[in-house]
Structure formats: structure tokens, C-alpha cells
Amino acid sequence: MIRQRIPQLFLRPQQILLPALAPRSCRITTSRRISAESDGIASNARIGKPQDISSRPGNIPTISSDESKTKVSWPDGRETTFDNYFLFDHCRCPRCFHQQTKQRLKTMSEIPTDIHPTSVEVDKTGVHLTWSTSDLHKSSFPLEFLRRSAYDPPLASYRDEKESRILWNSQIAQSPPTVRYDEIMSTEKDGQTSGRAILKLLNRVHDFGFCFIHDVPATGEQTKEVIEKVAPIRNTHYGGFWQFTADLSHGDLAYSNEGLPAHTDTTYFTDPAGLQIFHLLSHPSPPGTGGTTLLVDGFYTASLLSTLYPTSYSLLSRLRVPAHASGTEGTMLRPPISQPSLRHDEKGQLVQVRWNNEDRGVLGQGWTPDEIKGWYQAARRYDELNRSEDAEYWVQLHPGTVLVIDNWRVMHGRSAFTGSRTMCGAYVGADDWLSRRAALTKKYEIRKKSILDEDWSLGW
């Protein structure tokens, strides 16, 4: 078993990427931003001929366009090109985009195949295009949107802060993320629950993958009330809000008194639960013993795997692992589409860990013999990292402390226990809590503007 010690308490890499970019995944970096400041003087760009930026003050980019493409030349010397069809498709004028629902109003077939700008203006607010339509049609694109949406080529150094995570190891026991129950239950001037407190909780869950809520009354009713203030409870075959003891009322080891290794829940769902929320209501000691909770940052151990064993990381990111839940009578869950243990978004950034050896199905459908052998080696290496002294954070829960876990990132487990132990809690969907966080961020405007401009970061 690996007994590796990492000198830093916390690491804050910008991304955990696929193996081709793995060396970057463990760097401690900070976001770089391209300035959008200017003197506010609008300038016209001749179609087909870029302006001479040296003759203009400020940091306004240069724009040129032809029949098929529009090019943005940024003040730092980089260039990005957009297909004209792409830009017209993303027009957000009232004729193209419903201002309240944030939905498109034109179909693909309504866009002329030869669409192109007939004139271009650029100022500190963005790029303004007049189109070659039969009637006057103008579009405006904020510079922030053009930077974020660049694809030819992408602005690789442009990092969106909401994608960053604080990776941690066992030393997080020195200062775990927490909020207080009275904060969550406090009210604002309008009498509504404090959205700022909910946002504080969700930001900690986003950044660290988990957070404790302290001083919660040790009852199921008040625990449920707290959860419902965060986001809607997700119903599953376990029910909605659940309260249980070790009685195997469901065919799952969670309903036993056995120890559980670090794992994520509901890998047997097409869409695994986003948040896993626990509250230990009672476990009298004596006579009860054990039941210590285990937490492991799956993104942290994945970053180690990508650096130490990039081939293994690639296999766990590519090979789809089946999962099932068949122990409860009347339930036979098996996702129609299996997913790899490490899932990435379209940018190659790690966004989900699906790791549950107990619920893993039969491997090998469509795999080669070498892939079978390689996957077992990769899984063993990742398991060793997850079970290392460096990665494991053990904490004894007590009545009054609710634990909120990002089930797409942080694994949980427990030691075996004796005596009567009563737990309660619920699942919350990933889309639900991330949507709540985004909406509250926009409302209170406490993070950087690039995150707050939801009409562009979400509606676009």
C-alpha cells in the first residue's frame, strides 16, 4: 500500500486533464485574464482588411471579415477565427433570442448559407456586426463571449474560475470546510432564507467537494428542512429523504454494519446523484463502537494517477465500466450506456469520478485482452492511491453535524461498527445544486464578472 506524503496542505491546479496534458494537472497556477479595458472609442473595421492596432489607444481588438470568416486579432498578438454562420447563429438580438426564456427563436434552415457581415464596429463593449440579410439585422458580441467561445484556435490560457477546484489530502483534517446551521436558516430583509448562506455552503462544496453543517438539530424533520433549502431532494428506489439503521431493509451494504471502502454512490444510474447528504442522528457509545466516516478526494488521487501512471489514467478515462444494483427486491438497475470511471468534459477536464467496486458489473464487453489486463492494473493503482494514508481523511461524525458531499468527486466510506446506529439524509441531483449555485452567484455578484454574466455563460 502506498504511504506517500505530499508536502502541500492544499493544491489548486486549474484543471485535471487527459494524459496528453497530464504534467500540467499538478501545477499550482493562477488564472490569467485578457484585459477588456479600452478608452471607449469605437472604431470601424474595413471588411477584409484588419485595422492597424498601433494607431489606436487602448486594448480594443482588431476585426476583419470576409465572405465566410470573421477574425479577431487580440491586443496580446493572438488571433481567433469564427465562422460567420456560427456568429449569426449566436445572435442575441430580440428577433433571434427570447430575452426572458433565453431560448433561440430562429431555426437552422432560416440562416442563409452565405451569411456574412457587411460592416463591423468594435469598441470596449464588444464587436457589432451588420449582416447581409435582406432586412437590416445587427448583432453585438461581448469581448468576454468571444474569448470564452474561441475555437479556431481556442484561447488555451483563458481559464474560467468556476472550473477550478482545491484538491486536498488527509491534512485537510486540520481545517475542513464548514458552515453553521444558524447561517443556513437565517433570513434576509425580504423574509426569505439567506441565499448568501446557501451560496457559501455550495461554494465550499464546489471548491473542496464537501462541507460540514454544524449545530443542526438531531432530528430527521429539521435535517430534511435544511436539505430542501439547498436544493430539491431527488427520489430514488431508496425513497426521497431516508432514515435507516443497519437492518438490510434494502439490498445494499450501506444498510449493514460492515465497513465500506471509499466509493461514490449510484454508479448504477445513468445520471449518478450529485450530492450525498448524511446526518448521524444517534449511535450511543457505549455500547456502540466504530462507524468512523472516510472521505477521499477522487480528483486529488486522479491527479496523482495522471502524473505517476498516465497510461493507467488514460485507460480509466476511456474504458466503459458496467454497474448494477440488484439486491433490493423489485429493483434491477443497469444503465443502458456504461461510462468510464473518470469522465471528462469537452475540454478534456475531469468532471466526474464513478468509483464503486462493490457495484461493478462484468467487464470486457468489446474490450481486447490487453485492455482487460491493463484496466485491472490501472484500477489497482488507483485503488492503492485512494487507500493510501496520504489520501484518507477519517472523521467521527456526531449528532448535530450534517455532511454534504459532491458525489461526482469525493468518495465516502466508513469503518465497521457495533450497536444501534441511525442515519438520515438524501440525494440531490447534480444539475439542481449546480443550477442553484449559478443562480445565487448571479444574484449576489460576489465572484468575478465572467462567472456572473449568466446570459452569456449559461444562455450562450
Coordinates of C-alpha atoms in Angstrom, one line a residue:
M1 CA 0.0 0.0 0.0
I2 CA 1.3 3.5 -0.9
R3 CA 2.3 5.5 2.1
Q4 CA 3.1 8.7 0.3
R5 CA 3.2 12.1 1.9
I6 CA 2.6 15.3 -0.1
P7 CA 4.2 18.4 1.4
Q8 CA 1.4 20.9 0.5
L9 CA -1.8 21.0 2.5
F10 CA -3.9 22.0 -0.5
L11 CA -3.2 22.1 -4.2
R12 CA -5.1 24.4 -6.5
P13 CA -4.5 23.3 -10.1
Q14 CA -6.7 24.8 -12.7
Q15 CA -7.6 21.5 -14.4
I16 CA -7.1 17.8 -14.2
L17 CA -6.7 16.9 -17.8
L18 CA -6.4 13.9 -20.1
P19 CA -2.9 12.3 -20.2
A20 CA -1.7 14.3 -23.1
L21 CA -1.8 17.3 -20.8
A22 CA -1.2 15.4 -17.5
P23 CA 2.0 17.2 -16.5
R24 CA 0.0 20.5 -16.2
S25 CA -2.6 18.9 -13.9
C26 CA -0.5 19.1 -10.7
R27 CA 0.9 22.6 -11.1
I28 CA -0.2 25.3 -8.7
T29 CA -1.3 28.0 -11.0
T30 CA -3.4 31.1 -11.1
S31 CA -5.9 32.3 -13.7
R32 CA -4.7 34.6 -16.5
R33 CA -7.2 37.0 -17.9
I34 CA -7.1 39.1 -21.1
S35 CA -7.8 42.7 -20.3
A36 CA -11.0 44.1 -21.9
E37 CA -10.3 47.7 -20.9
S38 CA -10.3 50.5 -23.5
D39 CA -10.7 54.2 -23.8
G40 CA -14.3 53.7 -25.0
I41 CA -13.7 55.0 -28.6
A42 CA -15.5 52.9 -31.1
S43 CA -13.7 52.1 -34.4
N44 CA -14.8 50.8 -37.7
A45 CA -13.1 47.9 -39.4
R46 CA -13.0 47.6 -43.2
I47 CA -14.2 44.2 -44.4
G48 CA -11.3 42.1 -45.4
K49 CA -8.6 44.5 -44.1
P50 CA -7.6 44.5 -40.4
Q51 CA -7.0 47.8 -38.8
D52 CA -3.6 48.9 -37.6
I53 CA -3.9 48.5 -33.9
S54 CA -0.7 50.5 -33.3
S55 CA -2.6 53.7 -34.3
R56 CA -5.3 53.3 -31.7
P57 CA -5.1 53.7 -28.0
G58 CA -6.4 51.2 -25.6
N59 CA -6.8 47.5 -25.8
I60 CA -9.6 47.0 -28.3
P61 CA -9.1 44.1 -30.6
T62 CA -8.8 44.3 -34.4
I63 CA -11.6 42.7 -36.5
S64 CA -11.5 41.7 -40.2
S65 CA -14.1 39.7 -42.1
D66 CA -14.7 38.1 -45.5
E67 CA -17.5 36.0 -47.1
S68 CA -17.0 33.0 -44.7
K69 CA -14.9 34.0 -41.7
T70 CA -14.5 36.8 -39.1
K71 CA -11.1 37.1 -37.5
V72 CA -10.4 38.7 -34.1
S73 CA -6.8 39.9 -33.5
W74 CA -6.3 40.4 -29.8
P75 CA -4.0 43.1 -28.3
D76 CA -1.7 40.4 -27.0
G77 CA -0.9 39.2 -30.5
R78 CA -3.2 36.1 -30.6
E79 CA -5.8 35.6 -33.3
T80 CA -9.0 33.7 -33.3
T81 CA -11.3 33.0 -36.3
F82 CA -15.1 32.4 -36.2
D83 CA -17.3 31.0 -39.0
N84 CA -19.8 33.6 -40.0
Y85 CA -22.6 31.0 -39.7
F86 CA -21.5 30.4 -36.1
L87 CA -21.7 34.1 -35.2
F88 CA -25.1 34.6 -36.8
D89 CA -26.4 31.5 -35.1
H90 CA -25.4 33.1 -31.7
C91 CA -27.1 36.4 -32.4
R92 CA -28.9 37.5 -29.2
C93 CA -31.0 40.3 -30.6
P94 CA -34.7 40.2 -29.7
R95 CA -35.6 38.8 -33.2
C96 CA -33.2 35.8 -32.7
F97 CA -33.4 35.2 -28.9
H98 CA -36.2 35.4 -26.4
Q99 CA -34.9 37.8 -23.7
Q100 CA -36.8 36.2 -20.9
T101 CA -36.6 32.5 -21.6
K102 CA -33.1 32.7 -23.1
Q103 CA -34.1 30.4 -26.0
R104 CA -33.4 30.7 -29.7
L105 CA -36.2 32.0 -31.9
K106 CA -34.8 31.1 -35.4
T107 CA -34.3 27.6 -36.8
M108 CA -31.1 26.4 -38.6
S109 CA -32.8 26.4 -42.0
E110 CA -33.6 30.1 -41.6
I111 CA -29.9 31.1 -41.6
P112 CA -28.7 31.9 -45.1
T113 CA -25.8 29.6 -46.1
D114 CA -23.9 32.6 -47.4
I115 CA -24.4 34.8 -44.4
H116 CA -21.6 37.3 -43.8
P117 CA -21.1 40.8 -42.2
T118 CA -21.4 43.8 -44.4
S119 CA -19.9 46.1 -41.8
V120 CA -18.1 45.8 -38.5
E121 CA -17.7 48.0 -35.5
V122 CA -15.7 47.3 -32.3
D123 CA -15.4 49.2 -29.0
K124 CA -14.9 48.4 -25.4
T125 CA -18.3 46.7 -25.1
G126 CA -17.7 44.2 -27.9
V127 CA -18.0 43.6 -31.6
H128 CA -21.0 44.8 -33.6
L129 CA -21.9 43.2 -36.9
T130 CA -24.4 44.2 -39.6
W131 CA -25.4 41.2 -41.6
S132 CA -26.0 40.6 -45.3
T133 CA -29.7 39.9 -44.8
S134 CA -32.5 41.4 -47.0
D135 CA -33.6 43.5 -44.0
L136 CA -31.4 45.3 -41.5
H137 CA -30.0 42.9 -38.9
K138 CA -27.4 43.7 -36.4
S139 CA -25.6 41.5 -33.7
S140 CA -23.4 42.5 -30.8
F141 CA -21.0 40.1 -29.1
P142 CA -19.2 41.0 -25.8
L143 CA -15.5 40.5 -25.9
E144 CA -15.8 38.1 -23.0
F145 CA -18.0 35.8 -25.0
L146 CA -15.6 35.9 -28.0
R147 CA -12.7 34.9 -25.7
R148 CA -14.6 32.1 -24.0
S149 CA -16.1 30.8 -27.2
A150 CA -13.0 30.9 -29.3
Y151 CA -12.4 27.6 -31.1
D152 CA -10.1 28.3 -34.1
P153 CA -7.8 28.1 -32.1
P154 CA -9.1 28.0 -28.5
L155 CA -7.6 30.6 -26.2
A156 CA -5.8 27.8 -24.2
S157 CA -4.5 30.1 -21.4
Y158 CA -8.0 31.5 -20.8
R159 CA -9.2 29.9 -17.6
D160 CA -12.7 30.3 -16.2
E161 CA -12.5 30.5 -12.4
K162 CA -15.6 28.4 -11.8
E163 CA -13.7 25.4 -13.2
S164 CA -11.0 25.5 -10.5
R165 CA -11.0 23.1 -7.6
I166 CA -9.0 23.0 -4.4
L167 CA -7.5 19.5 -4.2
W168 CA -6.8 18.1 -0.8
N169 CA -5.3 15.2 1.1
S170 CA -5.6 13.8 4.6
Q171 CA -4.2 17.0 6.1
I172 CA -7.5 18.7 5.4
A173 CA -8.4 17.4 8.9
Q174 CA -6.6 20.5 10.2
S175 CA -9.2 22.9 8.7
P176 CA -12.1 21.2 6.9
P177 CA -14.7 23.4 5.2
T178 CA -17.7 24.3 7.4
V179 CA -20.8 26.4 7.7
R180 CA -23.3 26.8 10.6
Y181 CA -26.9 25.8 10.8
D182 CA -28.0 29.2 12.0
E183 CA -26.4 30.8 8.9
I184 CA -28.4 28.5 6.6
M185 CA -31.6 29.2 8.5
S186 CA -31.2 33.0 8.8
T187 CA -33.4 35.3 6.8
E188 CA -32.8 38.4 4.7
K189 CA -34.8 41.6 4.6
D190 CA -37.5 40.2 2.4
G191 CA -38.0 37.3 4.9
Q192 CA -36.6 34.7 2.6
T193 CA -33.9 32.2 3.7
S194 CA -30.4 33.7 3.3
G195 CA -29.3 32.9 -0.2
R196 CA -25.8 34.2 0.7
A197 CA -25.5 31.4 3.3
I198 CA -26.7 28.8 0.8
L199 CA -24.2 30.1 -1.7
K200 CA -21.4 30.0 0.9
L201 CA -22.2 26.3 1.5
L202 CA -22.4 25.4 -2.2
N203 CA -19.2 27.3 -2.9
R204 CA -17.4 25.2 -0.3
V205 CA -18.9 22.0 -1.8
H206 CA -17.8 23.2 -5.3
D207 CA -14.3 24.1 -4.2
F208 CA -13.5 21.3 -1.8
G209 CA -16.0 18.6 -2.8
F210 CA -17.6 18.5 0.7
C211 CA -18.7 20.7 3.6
F212 CA -19.9 20.2 7.2
I213 CA -23.0 22.0 8.6
H214 CA -22.6 22.3 12.3
D215 CA -25.2 22.6 15.1
V216 CA -28.1 21.1 13.2
P217 CA -30.8 19.8 15.5
A218 CA -30.5 16.0 15.5
T219 CA -33.9 15.2 14.1
G220 CA -35.0 13.9 10.7
E221 CA -37.5 16.7 10.2
Q222 CA -35.1 19.5 10.7
T223 CA -32.4 17.8 8.7
K224 CA -34.8 17.4 5.8
E225 CA -35.7 21.1 6.1
V226 CA -32.1 22.1 5.8
I227 CA -31.6 19.9 2.7
E228 CA -34.7 21.3 1.0
K229 CA -33.4 24.9 1.5
V230 CA -30.3 23.9 -0.5
A231 CA -32.0 22.1 -3.5
P232 CA -34.8 19.7 -4.2
I233 CA -34.4 16.2 -2.9
R234 CA -34.0 13.5 -5.5
N235 CA -36.2 10.5 -5.3
T236 CA -34.7 7.0 -6.0
H237 CA -35.6 3.4 -5.2
Y238 CA -34.4 4.3 -1.6
G239 CA -37.1 6.9 -1.4
G240 CA -36.6 10.7 -1.1
F241 CA -35.5 11.7 2.3
W242 CA -34.4 8.5 4.1
Q243 CA -33.7 7.4 7.7
F244 CA -32.3 4.0 8.3
T245 CA -30.4 1.6 10.6
A246 CA -28.3 -1.5 9.8
D247 CA -31.3 -3.7 9.1
L248 CA -30.7 -4.5 5.4
S249 CA -34.1 -3.2 4.5
H250 CA -32.5 -2.5 1.1
G251 CA -30.2 -4.9 -0.5
D252 CA -27.2 -2.7 -0.2
L253 CA -24.1 -2.9 2.1
A254 CA -24.9 0.7 3.2
Y255 CA -27.7 -0.9 5.2
S256 CA -25.4 -3.2 7.0
N257 CA -22.8 -2.7 9.8
E258 CA -19.9 -3.7 7.7
G259 CA -17.0 -1.4 6.8
L260 CA -17.2 0.2 3.4
P261 CA -14.2 1.3 1.3
A262 CA -14.1 4.7 -0.3
H263 CA -16.6 4.8 -3.2
T264 CA -19.1 7.1 -5.0
D265 CA -22.8 6.3 -4.8
T266 CA -25.3 5.4 -7.6
T267 CA -22.8 4.5 -10.3
Y268 CA -25.6 2.2 -11.5
F269 CA -27.6 5.3 -12.5
T270 CA -27.3 6.9 -16.0
D271 CA -27.1 10.1 -14.0
P272 CA -25.5 9.5 -10.6
A273 CA -26.6 11.6 -7.6
G274 CA -24.9 15.0 -7.5
L275 CA -24.9 15.5 -3.7
Q276 CA -24.9 12.8 -1.0
I277 CA -26.0 14.3 2.4
F278 CA -25.7 12.4 5.7
H279 CA -26.6 13.2 9.3
L280 CA -25.8 10.7 12.1
L281 CA -28.8 11.0 14.4
S282 CA -27.7 8.6 17.1
H283 CA -25.1 6.0 17.9
P284 CA -24.9 5.6 21.7
S285 CA -21.4 4.7 22.8
P286 CA -21.1 2.5 24.8
P287 CA -22.3 0.0 23.7
G288 CA -21.8 1.1 20.1
T289 CA -18.3 1.4 18.6
G290 CA -16.8 2.2 15.2
G291 CA -18.7 3.8 12.2
T292 CA -16.0 6.4 11.5
T293 CA -16.6 8.2 8.2
L294 CA -14.0 8.1 5.5
L295 CA -13.6 10.8 2.8
V296 CA -11.2 10.8 -0.2
D297 CA -10.8 13.5 -2.8
G298 CA -11.1 11.5 -6.0
F299 CA -9.9 14.4 -8.1
Y300 CA -6.7 14.6 -6.0
T301 CA -5.9 10.9 -6.3
A302 CA -6.7 11.1 -10.0
S303 CA -4.2 13.9 -10.4
L304 CA -1.6 11.7 -8.8
L305 CA -2.5 8.8 -11.1
S306 CA -2.3 11.1 -14.2
T307 CA 1.2 12.1 -13.2
L308 CA 2.6 8.7 -11.9
Y309 CA 0.8 6.4 -14.4
P310 CA -0.5 8.3 -17.4
T311 CA -1.3 5.1 -19.3
S312 CA -3.4 3.9 -16.4
Y313 CA -5.2 7.2 -16.2
S314 CA -6.0 7.0 -19.9
L315 CA -7.5 3.5 -19.6
L316 CA -9.7 4.5 -16.7
S317 CA -10.8 7.5 -18.7
R318 CA -11.6 5.5 -21.8
L319 CA -12.9 2.1 -21.0
R320 CA -16.6 2.0 -20.0
V321 CA -17.3 0.0 -16.8
P322 CA -20.8 -1.5 -16.3
A323 CA -22.5 -1.2 -12.9
H324 CA -25.7 -2.6 -11.4
A325 CA -28.0 -2.6 -8.3
S326 CA -29.9 -5.8 -8.0
G327 CA -30.0 -6.6 -4.2
T328 CA -33.4 -4.9 -3.5
E329 CA -36.5 -6.9 -4.5
G330 CA -38.2 -5.3 -7.5
T331 CA -35.1 -3.3 -8.5
M332 CA -32.7 -4.3 -11.3
L333 CA -30.7 -1.2 -12.3
R334 CA -28.2 -1.4 -15.1
P335 CA -27.5 1.8 -17.1
P336 CA -28.1 1.2 -20.8
I337 CA -24.9 3.2 -21.5
S338 CA -21.9 2.4 -19.4
Q339 CA -19.4 5.1 -18.5
P340 CA -15.6 5.2 -17.7
S341 CA -14.5 5.6 -14.1
L342 CA -13.0 9.0 -14.9
R343 CA -15.2 11.2 -17.1
H344 CA -14.1 14.4 -18.8
D345 CA -15.9 17.3 -20.4
E346 CA -15.5 18.5 -24.0
K347 CA -12.3 20.5 -22.9
G348 CA -10.7 17.3 -21.5
Q349 CA -11.2 18.4 -17.9
L350 CA -12.1 15.8 -15.3
V351 CA -15.6 16.4 -14.1
Q352 CA -16.7 13.1 -12.6
V353 CA -15.3 10.1 -10.7
R354 CA -17.5 6.9 -10.8
W355 CA -15.8 4.5 -8.5
N356 CA -17.7 1.7 -6.7
N357 CA -16.1 -1.7 -6.7
E358 CA -19.0 -3.2 -4.9
D359 CA -21.5 -2.3 -7.6
R360 CA -19.2 -3.0 -10.6
G361 CA -20.6 -5.4 -13.2
V362 CA -18.9 -7.8 -15.6
L363 CA -16.1 -6.3 -17.5
G364 CA -14.9 -6.9 -21.0
Q365 CA -17.7 -6.3 -23.5
G366 CA -15.9 -5.1 -26.6
W367 CA -12.5 -4.9 -24.8
T368 CA -9.3 -6.5 -26.1
P369 CA -7.3 -8.9 -23.9
D370 CA -4.7 -6.2 -23.4
E371 CA -7.3 -3.8 -22.3
I372 CA -8.7 -6.2 -19.7
K373 CA -5.2 -6.7 -18.3
G374 CA -4.4 -3.0 -18.5
W375 CA -7.7 -2.0 -16.8
Y376 CA -7.0 -4.3 -13.8
Q377 CA -3.6 -2.8 -13.4
A378 CA -4.9 0.7 -13.7
A379 CA -7.8 0.0 -11.2
R380 CA -5.4 -1.5 -8.7
R381 CA -3.1 1.6 -8.9
Y382 CA -6.0 4.0 -8.4
D383 CA -7.3 1.9 -5.6
E384 CA -3.9 2.0 -3.9
L385 CA -3.8 5.8 -4.2
N386 CA -7.3 6.0 -2.7
R387 CA -6.4 3.7 0.2
S388 CA -3.1 5.5 1.0
E389 CA -2.6 7.2 4.3
D390 CA -1.9 10.4 2.4
A391 CA -5.4 10.4 0.8
E392 CA -7.7 9.1 3.5
Y393 CA -9.4 11.6 5.8
W394 CA -11.2 9.9 8.7
V395 CA -13.7 11.8 10.8
Q396 CA -16.0 10.7 13.5
L397 CA -19.5 12.2 12.9
H398 CA -21.7 13.2 15.8
P399 CA -25.4 14.1 16.1
G400 CA -25.7 17.8 15.0
T401 CA -23.3 17.7 12.1
V402 CA -24.6 17.3 8.6
L403 CA -22.1 16.2 5.9
V404 CA -22.7 17.4 2.3
I405 CA -20.6 15.6 -0.3
D406 CA -20.1 16.2 -4.0
N407 CA -20.8 12.6 -5.1
W408 CA -19.2 13.3 -8.5
R409 CA -15.9 14.0 -6.9
V410 CA -15.4 12.9 -3.3
M411 CA -15.6 9.3 -2.3
H412 CA -17.0 8.3 1.1
G413 CA -16.8 5.1 3.2
R414 CA -16.9 4.0 6.9
S415 CA -15.4 1.6 9.3
A416 CA -17.4 -1.3 10.6
F417 CA -19.5 -0.6 13.7
T418 CA -21.4 -2.2 16.5
G419 CA -24.6 -1.1 18.3
S420 CA -27.6 0.7 17.0
R421 CA -26.7 3.5 14.6
T422 CA -29.3 5.7 12.9
M423 CA -28.5 7.8 9.9
C424 CA -30.7 10.1 7.8
G425 CA -30.1 12.0 4.6
A426 CA -30.9 12.4 0.9
Y427 CA -29.6 12.7 -2.6
V428 CA -29.7 15.9 -4.7
G429 CA -29.3 16.0 -8.4
A430 CA -26.1 17.4 -9.9
D431 CA -28.0 19.7 -12.2
D432 CA -30.1 21.0 -9.3
W433 CA -27.3 22.1 -7.0
L434 CA -25.1 23.5 -9.7
S435 CA -28.0 25.5 -11.1
R436 CA -28.8 26.8 -7.6
R437 CA -25.2 27.9 -7.2
A438 CA -25.1 29.6 -10.5
A439 CA -28.3 31.5 -9.9
L440 CA -27.2 32.6 -6.4
T441 CA -23.8 33.7 -7.8
K442 CA -25.5 35.9 -10.4
K443 CA -27.9 37.3 -7.8
Y444 CA -25.3 38.3 -5.3
E445 CA -22.5 39.1 -7.7
I446 CA -19.7 38.1 -5.3
R447 CA -17.5 36.3 -7.8
K448 CA -15.7 37.5 -10.9
K449 CA -17.8 39.1 -13.7
S450 CA -17.0 36.3 -16.1
I451 CA -19.0 33.9 -13.9
L452 CA -21.8 36.4 -13.3
D453 CA -22.8 37.1 -16.8
E454 CA -25.2 34.2 -17.0
D455 CA -26.9 35.4 -20.2
W456 CA -23.6 34.6 -21.9
S457 CA -22.1 31.8 -19.8
L458 CA -25.3 29.8 -19.5
G459 CA -27.7 31.2 -22.1
W460 CA -24.9 31.2 -24.8

